[in-house]
Each structure stands twice: as C-alpha cells, then as structure tokens.
C-alpha cells in the first residue's frame, strides 16, 4: 500500500539520512526503482512530473500501475507516490487519482499567493492523509537551451511556508535540475544553514540531485536535508546502457530486438544508479 511521505521523512531527518525521490517515466523505471528499494530495505519516493504524468496516460494509469506492482512484486518497504512540481490543478488531480503525496510548486507566485494556495492544498492533503511538499525560491535548470542559475530562497519566507504545516519544504540553495554547468558555484550552505535554523524539525528537500558531488550531498544531509530528488541521472544511465546494446549490434542478433531484451540493460543500469544513491543518502536498511 502506498504511504504518505511524512513519517519516512521525519524519521530520516531525525536519523540524519535522506530518502531518495526517483522520478519515473514508464514501467521499466518504476519496476527497477521498486525492486532496488526492496532489495536494500530502503524507503523510497516515486516522483511523477506533470509531463511524465501525461506521457504515462494520466495519473490514474500510474496509480493503477504502481499499486499493481506493490502487490505483484511483494514490496514491503514504505513507498510514496508523489507529484513533482505540481500546479494547483495538477495537485487536485493527483489527490483524486490516489497519489499518496503531492508537491505544490508555487515558487513562481508572489509569496502571499504561494502561501494562500499552499494553505488550501495542505487542508485537502491532510484530509486524505497525504503529505505535501512546498517550494520557496525557484530551482534553476535548462530551459530552451539556457541554463538558469539556481536561486537562493529567503530563509524568512521558508519559515512562513514551513509554519503553514507542510510535510516537507524544498528551498532553492543554488541547486538546479539537469547537469550542472562547468562554472556552477556549488550549493549555498550558508542559505541552507539559515533555513534549517529557522525551520527546526522540518524535513528539507534538495532538488536537482544529479551531479552534486558526494561531499556536498553529505553536508546537505548533515544540515537538515531529508529528501533528495534524482531524475536526470537515471535517464543518463538508461540511455548509456541502451546505446551500448545497440552499438554492439545486439538488437540484430537472435531475438535481441525483443523489447524485453532491448530494454533490459537500461533497466539494470537504473537499478545500479538507484542503489548508488540510496547508499550515499544513507537510507539503506531504514525501511522499518
Ligand atoms: P535532476 O534531474 O537534476 O536529478 O533533478 C530531479 C528533480 O529535482 C526533480 O524534481
């Protein structure tokens, strides 16, 4: 059964480790992540962006697929199904479809509007036993070929949003989605420390987990990060393994064109990436 992310993140924050959110794109992705979490006895969060939601034929299809897998694969570790960077309407759709967690990304609104909308959605999520992630300070990334610089959130605004009763808070600390550019200045630990001091026990979320050096990840966890989002890195390892299979001409030999064979190296590569991250984040063995 899907669970809210609240309890697993409170435990992570108290235990000074982080739970990984791995974004899913299709059946192979979901299966690889769930099997790895079960093997390593790690709690896990499956992230679904609105784009990936559309790609996978809507939120109801995803809920059906994930619930089916939890049962058929006999998954016993805590699993949350979470909307990533949701709009207000997207959040409502996921509540209705049976997700167990939502992120409302109101970071592009003026703070008053972000607060008002976040508040409304907290009430709805709470009535369903779901967790809610809010965001302050937008997280940069590549848009139309231009890599935006990660913004740093205002710690006082973070406190205002945290006090509304969100389950977890994403705050920009110079992190960005996708690959980091050569001239990236690194995470702003000064900002993270200030946010942590003001928000106390609130589990903090680090987006853009791909490509952040290990020592920075560890420091971020020591300063209160309890959830780390990873998307691009699984895509890169899937693509590299698939490329190797095709370039070796394996699809041309025997029944190598069978999707169950052709997609297998990519699916295994995702497992290896997820394992590496769970070990780094410290969530291995924390499922109970
Ligand atoms: P990356 O794609 O950089 O790993 O970021 C994932 C993310 O933050 C999803 O919200």
GROMACS .gro file of C-alpha atoms and ligand atoms in nm:
model
  298
    1UNK     CA    1   0.000   0.000   0.000
    2UNK     CA    2   0.121   0.349  -0.081
    3UNK     CA    3   0.207   0.564   0.220
    4UNK     CA    4   0.239   0.936   0.283
    5UNK     CA    5   0.599   1.062   0.279
    6UNK     CA    6   0.557   1.242   0.611
    7UNK     CA    7   0.660   0.968   0.850
    8UNK     CA    8   0.952   0.838   0.643
    9UNK     CA    9   1.093   1.191   0.612
   10UNK     CA   10   1.053   1.276   0.979
   11UNK     CA   11   1.245   0.958   1.059
   12UNK     CA   12   1.510   1.049   0.802
   13UNK     CA   13   1.551   1.399   0.942
   14UNK     CA   14   1.586   1.265   1.297
   15UNK     CA   15   1.824   0.990   1.184
   16UNK     CA   16   2.036   1.222   0.967
   17UNK     CA   17   1.989   1.045   0.635
   18UNK     CA   18   1.784   1.125   0.326
   19UNK     CA   19   1.518   0.936   0.133
   20UNK     CA   20   1.560   0.943  -0.244
   21UNK     CA   21   1.286   1.061  -0.475
   22UNK     CA   22   1.341   0.892  -0.808
   23UNK     CA   23   1.131   1.017  -1.096
   24UNK     CA   24   0.953   0.756  -1.306
   25UNK     CA   25   0.889   0.758  -1.679
   26UNK     CA   26   0.747   0.418  -1.757
   27UNK     CA   27   0.703   0.062  -1.633
   28UNK     CA   28   1.073  -0.028  -1.651
   29UNK     CA   29   1.171   0.274  -1.443
   30UNK     CA   30   0.912   0.201  -1.178
   31UNK     CA   31   0.997  -0.169  -1.156
   32UNK     CA   32   1.373  -0.103  -1.131
   33UNK     CA   33   1.330   0.153  -0.853
   34UNK     CA   34   1.086  -0.057  -0.651
   35UNK     CA   35   1.297  -0.374  -0.676
   36UNK     CA   36   1.609  -0.187  -0.568
   37UNK     CA   37   1.433  -0.026  -0.272
   38UNK     CA   38   1.304  -0.368  -0.163
   39UNK     CA   39   1.645  -0.533  -0.205
   40UNK     CA   40   1.813  -0.263   0.002
   41UNK     CA   41   1.527  -0.234   0.254
   42UNK     CA   42   1.508   0.138   0.187
   43UNK     CA   43   1.204   0.365   0.193
   44UNK     CA   44   1.152   0.533  -0.144
   45UNK     CA   45   0.953   0.808  -0.312
   46UNK     CA   46   0.843   0.772  -0.673
   47UNK     CA   47   0.829   1.116  -0.834
   48UNK     CA   48   0.597   1.198  -1.124
   49UNK     CA   49   0.626   1.529  -1.307
   50UNK     CA   50   0.319   1.664  -1.484
   51UNK     CA   51   0.489   1.592  -1.819
   52UNK     CA   52   0.565   1.233  -1.720
   53UNK     CA   53   0.207   1.205  -1.596
   54UNK     CA   54   0.077   1.292  -1.941
   55UNK     CA   55   0.329   1.060  -2.106
   56UNK     CA   56   0.215   0.766  -1.893
   57UNK     CA   57  -0.150   0.823  -1.988
   58UNK     CA   58  -0.256   1.018  -1.680
   59UNK     CA   59  -0.237   0.989  -1.303
   60UNK     CA   60  -0.497   0.715  -1.273
   61UNK     CA   61  -0.296   0.489  -1.503
   62UNK     CA   62   0.011   0.550  -1.287
   63UNK     CA   63  -0.171   0.476  -0.961
   64UNK     CA   64  -0.301   0.151  -1.113
   65UNK     CA   65   0.045   0.050  -1.234
   66UNK     CA   66   0.222   0.131  -0.907
   67UNK     CA   67  -0.039  -0.033  -0.684
   68UNK     CA   68  -0.030  -0.340  -0.906
   69UNK     CA   69   0.347  -0.361  -0.877
   70UNK     CA   70   0.347  -0.319  -0.499
   71UNK     CA   71   0.127  -0.626  -0.479
   72UNK     CA   72   0.273  -0.840  -0.757
   73UNK     CA   73   0.637  -0.769  -0.667
   74UNK     CA   74   0.557  -0.813  -0.296
   75UNK     CA   75   0.707  -0.479  -0.200
   76UNK     CA   76   0.721  -0.439   0.179
   77UNK     CA   77   0.924  -0.115   0.214
   78UNK     CA   78   0.743   0.220   0.251
   79UNK     CA   79   0.666   0.369  -0.092
   80UNK     CA   80   0.516   0.713  -0.154
   81UNK     CA   81   0.381   0.817  -0.494
   82UNK     CA   82   0.447   1.188  -0.523
   83UNK     CA   83   0.357   1.457  -0.775
   84UNK     CA   84   0.673   1.654  -0.862
   85UNK     CA   85   0.647   2.031  -0.921
   86UNK     CA   86   0.270   2.024  -0.936
   87UNK     CA   87   0.042   2.308  -1.037
   88UNK     CA   88  -0.265   2.375  -0.822
   89UNK     CA   89  -0.488   2.179  -1.065
   90UNK     CA   90  -0.232   1.902  -1.102
   91UNK     CA   91  -0.234   1.858  -0.723
   92UNK     CA   92  -0.613   1.826  -0.719
   93UNK     CA   93  -0.599   1.565  -0.996
   94UNK     CA   94  -0.342   1.358  -0.807
   95UNK     CA   95  -0.546   1.373  -0.486
   96UNK     CA   96  -0.839   1.236  -0.679
   97UNK     CA   97  -0.635   0.972  -0.862
   98UNK     CA   98  -0.496   0.817  -0.542
   99UNK     CA   99  -0.140   0.953  -0.511
  100UNK     CA  100  -0.010   0.950  -0.154
  101UNK     CA  101   0.189   1.274  -0.171
  102UNK     CA  102   0.192   1.598  -0.370
  103UNK     CA  103   0.428   1.884  -0.432
  104UNK     CA  104   0.274   2.223  -0.495
  105UNK     CA  105   0.531   2.441  -0.666
  106UNK     CA  106   0.413   2.795  -0.603
  107UNK     CA  107   0.766   2.934  -0.616
  108UNK     CA  108   0.689   3.145  -0.924
  109UNK     CA  109   0.399   3.323  -0.747
  110UNK     CA  110   0.448   3.622  -0.517
  111UNK     CA  111   0.497   3.485  -0.164
  112UNK     CA  112   0.146   3.585  -0.047
  113UNK     CA  113  -0.012   3.387  -0.329
  114UNK     CA  114   0.222   3.093  -0.274
  115UNK     CA  115   0.113   3.094   0.093
  116UNK     CA  116  -0.260   3.116   0.015
  117UNK     CA  117  -0.256   2.833  -0.240
  118UNK     CA  118  -0.025   2.613  -0.031
  119UNK     CA  119  -0.259   2.657   0.266
  120UNK     CA  120  -0.563   2.544   0.069
  121UNK     CA  121  -0.383   2.238  -0.061
  122UNK     CA  122  -0.249   2.143   0.286
  123UNK     CA  123  -0.608   2.122   0.413
  124UNK     CA  124  -0.706   1.896   0.124
  125UNK     CA  125  -0.396   1.676   0.153
  126UNK     CA  126  -0.437   1.642   0.531
  127UNK     CA  127  -0.797   1.533   0.499
  128UNK     CA  128  -0.675   1.244   0.280
  129UNK     CA  129  -0.374   1.153   0.493
  130UNK     CA  130  -0.137   1.269   0.220
  131UNK     CA  131   0.190   1.458   0.255
  132UNK     CA  132   0.257   1.790   0.084
  133UNK     CA  133   0.581   1.949  -0.030
  134UNK     CA  134   0.601   2.324  -0.088
  135UNK     CA  135   0.873   2.524  -0.261
  136UNK     CA  136   1.037   2.857  -0.193
  137UNK     CA  137   1.299   3.006  -0.425
  138UNK     CA  138   1.286   2.861  -0.771
  139UNK     CA  139   1.523   2.582  -0.873
  140UNK     CA  140   1.704   2.665  -1.195
  141UNK     CA  141   1.770   2.438  -1.486
  142UNK     CA  142   1.784   2.419  -1.860
  143UNK     CA  143   1.504   2.583  -2.047
  144UNK     CA  144   1.527   2.639  -2.420
  145UNK     CA  145   1.898   2.566  -2.412
  146UNK     CA  146   1.974   2.826  -2.146
  147UNK     CA  147   2.084   2.701  -1.805
  148UNK     CA  148   1.923   2.923  -1.538
  149UNK     CA  149   2.118   2.988  -1.222
  150UNK     CA  150   1.973   2.829  -0.908
  151UNK     CA  151   1.812   3.093  -0.692
  152UNK     CA  152   1.863   3.106  -0.316
  153UNK     CA  153   1.546   3.108  -0.108
  154UNK     CA  154   1.479   3.373   0.155
  155UNK     CA  155   1.502   3.189   0.491
  156UNK     CA  156   1.223   3.402   0.640
  157UNK     CA  157   0.990   3.309   0.356
  158UNK     CA  158   1.085   2.945   0.416
  159UNK     CA  159   0.981   2.979   0.778
  160UNK     CA  160   0.647   3.133   0.677
  161UNK     CA  161   0.570   2.840   0.446
  162UNK     CA  162   0.702   2.579   0.691
  163UNK     CA  163   0.475   2.719   0.963
  164UNK     CA  164   0.169   2.653   0.747
  165UNK     CA  165   0.215   2.285   0.829
  166UNK     CA  166   0.368   2.145   0.511
  167UNK     CA  167   0.523   1.798   0.546
  168UNK     CA  168   0.848   1.890   0.368
  169UNK     CA  169   0.999   2.201   0.220
  170UNK     CA  170   1.202   2.247  -0.098
  171UNK     CA  171   1.422   2.553  -0.083
  172UNK     CA  172   1.649   2.678  -0.358
  173UNK     CA  173   2.013   2.681  -0.241
  174UNK     CA  174   2.185   2.724  -0.575
  175UNK     CA  175   2.078   2.378  -0.697
  176UNK     CA  176   1.946   2.323  -1.049
  177UNK     CA  177   1.777   2.047  -1.244
  178UNK     CA  178   1.975   1.854  -1.504
  179UNK     CA  179   2.352   1.857  -1.548
  180UNK     CA  180   2.545   2.129  -1.364
  181UNK     CA  181   2.737   2.373  -1.584
  182UNK     CA  182   3.117   2.393  -1.562
  183UNK     CA  183   3.103   2.727  -1.382
  184UNK     CA  184   2.849   2.619  -1.117
  185UNK     CA  185   2.926   2.782  -0.783
  186UNK     CA  186   2.808   2.489  -0.571
  187UNK     CA  187   2.538   2.471  -0.305
  188UNK     CA  188   2.496   2.764  -0.070
  189UNK     CA  189   2.540   2.601   0.270
  190UNK     CA  190   2.507   2.939   0.432
  191UNK     CA  191   2.149   2.962   0.300
  192UNK     CA  192   2.077   2.601   0.395
  193UNK     CA  193   2.203   2.655   0.748
  194UNK     CA  194   1.992   2.968   0.792
  195UNK     CA  195   1.681   2.787   0.663
  196UNK     CA  196   1.749   2.487   0.886
  197UNK     CA  197   1.785   2.704   1.196
  198UNK     CA  198   1.453   2.878   1.131
  199UNK     CA  199   1.252   2.573   1.028
  200UNK     CA  200   1.368   2.333   1.304
  201UNK     CA  201   1.244   1.977   1.251
  202UNK     CA  202   1.104   2.040   0.903
  203UNK     CA  203   1.245   1.786   0.653
  204UNK     CA  204   1.415   1.989   0.377
  205UNK     CA  205   1.420   1.878   0.014
  206UNK     CA  206   1.713   1.904  -0.223
  207UNK     CA  207   1.609   1.906  -0.588
  208UNK     CA  208   1.849   1.857  -0.876
  209UNK     CA  209   2.030   1.563  -0.714
  210UNK     CA  210   2.205   1.469  -1.041
  211UNK     CA  211   2.570   1.567  -1.047
  212UNK     CA  212   2.602   1.714  -0.697
  213UNK     CA  213   2.939   1.595  -0.558
  214UNK     CA  214   2.921   1.338  -0.277
  215UNK     CA  215   3.074   1.562  -0.013
  216UNK     CA  216   2.813   1.831  -0.081
  217UNK     CA  217   2.533   1.573  -0.057
  218UNK     CA  218   2.665   1.456   0.280
  219UNK     CA  219   2.700   1.809   0.410
  220UNK     CA  220   2.348   1.896   0.294
  221UNK     CA  221   2.211   1.594   0.482
  222UNK     CA  222   2.402   1.696   0.795
  223UNK     CA  223   2.233   2.038   0.769
  224UNK     CA  224   1.877   1.905   0.755
  225UNK     CA  225   1.810   1.776   0.402
  226UNK     CA  226   1.594   1.462   0.435
  227UNK     CA  227   1.474   1.413   0.075
  228UNK     CA  228   1.685   1.427  -0.239
  229UNK     CA  229   1.537   1.424  -0.588
  230UNK     CA  230   1.709   1.239  -0.870
  231UNK     CA  231   1.582   1.226  -1.225
  232UNK     CA  232   1.839   1.304  -1.495
  233UNK     CA  233   2.098   1.058  -1.362
  234UNK     CA  234   1.868   0.758  -1.415
  235UNK     CA  235   1.790   0.887  -1.764
  236UNK     CA  236   2.160   0.915  -1.846
  237UNK     CA  237   2.244   0.568  -1.721
  238UNK     CA  238   1.945   0.416  -1.903
  239UNK     CA  239   2.046   0.589  -2.227
  240UNK     CA  240   2.414   0.490  -2.199
  241UNK     CA  241   2.334   0.122  -2.141
  242UNK     CA  242   2.081   0.118  -2.425
  243UNK     CA  243   2.331   0.286  -2.658
  244UNK     CA  244   2.593   0.025  -2.573
  245UNK     CA  245   2.349  -0.259  -2.650
  246UNK     CA  246   2.254  -0.111  -2.987
  247UNK     CA  247   2.608  -0.012  -3.081
  248UNK     CA  248   2.723  -0.366  -3.007
  249UNK     CA  249   2.460  -0.477  -3.262
  250UNK     CA  250   2.283  -0.694  -3.004
  251UNK     CA  251   1.941  -0.597  -3.133
  252UNK     CA  252   2.039  -0.757  -3.463
  253UNK     CA  253   2.136  -1.094  -3.323
  254UNK     CA  254   1.877  -1.359  -3.243
  255UNK     CA  255   1.573  -1.211  -3.075
  256UNK     CA  256   1.769  -0.912  -2.945
  257UNK     CA  257   1.505  -0.681  -3.085
  258UNK     CA  258   1.251  -0.809  -2.829
  259UNK     CA  259   1.176  -0.510  -2.604
  260UNK     CA  260   1.215  -0.731  -2.300
  261UNK     CA  261   1.577  -0.787  -2.408
  262UNK     CA  262   1.642  -0.447  -2.561
  263UNK     CA  263   1.530  -0.252  -2.254
  264UNK     CA  264   1.693  -0.489  -2.001
  265UNK     CA  265   2.041  -0.329  -1.988
  266UNK     CA  266   1.885   0.016  -1.935
  267UNK     CA  267   1.662  -0.119  -1.659
  268UNK     CA  268   1.964  -0.279  -1.488
  269UNK     CA  269   2.156   0.048  -1.520
  270UNK     CA  270   1.875   0.234  -1.342
  271UNK     CA  271   1.895  -0.020  -1.058
  272UNK     CA  272   2.269   0.044  -1.022
  273UNK     CA  273   2.218   0.422  -1.013
  274UNK     CA  274   1.938   0.398  -0.755
  275UNK     CA  275   2.149   0.165  -0.539
  276UNK     CA  276   2.444   0.403  -0.550
  277UNK     CA  277   2.222   0.695  -0.445
  278UNK     CA  278   2.050   0.505  -0.164
  279UNK     CA  279   2.390   0.408  -0.025
  280UNK     CA  280   2.512   0.767  -0.049
  281UNK     CA  281   2.195   0.909   0.107
  282UNK     CA  282   2.214   0.659   0.395
  283UNK     CA  283   1.863   0.518   0.351
  284UNK     CA  284   1.970   0.152   0.314
  285UNK     CA  285   1.816  -0.067   0.584
  286UNK     CA  286   1.591   0.214   0.711
  287UNK     CA  287   1.264   0.067   0.588
  288UNK     CA  288   1.143  -0.043   0.929
  289LIG     P1  289   1.773   1.609  -1.161
  289LIG     O1  290   1.704   1.576  -1.290
  289LIG     O2  291   1.875   1.715  -1.176
  289LIG     O3  292   1.824   1.488  -1.093
  289LIG     O4  293   1.661   1.674  -1.067
  289LIG     C1  294   1.548   1.600  -1.029
  289LIG     C2  295   1.450   1.682  -0.955
  289LIG     O5  296   1.484   1.770  -0.878
  289LIG     C3  297   1.307   1.653  -0.975
  289LIG     O6  298   1.226   1.743  -0.908
   0.00000   0.00000   0.00000
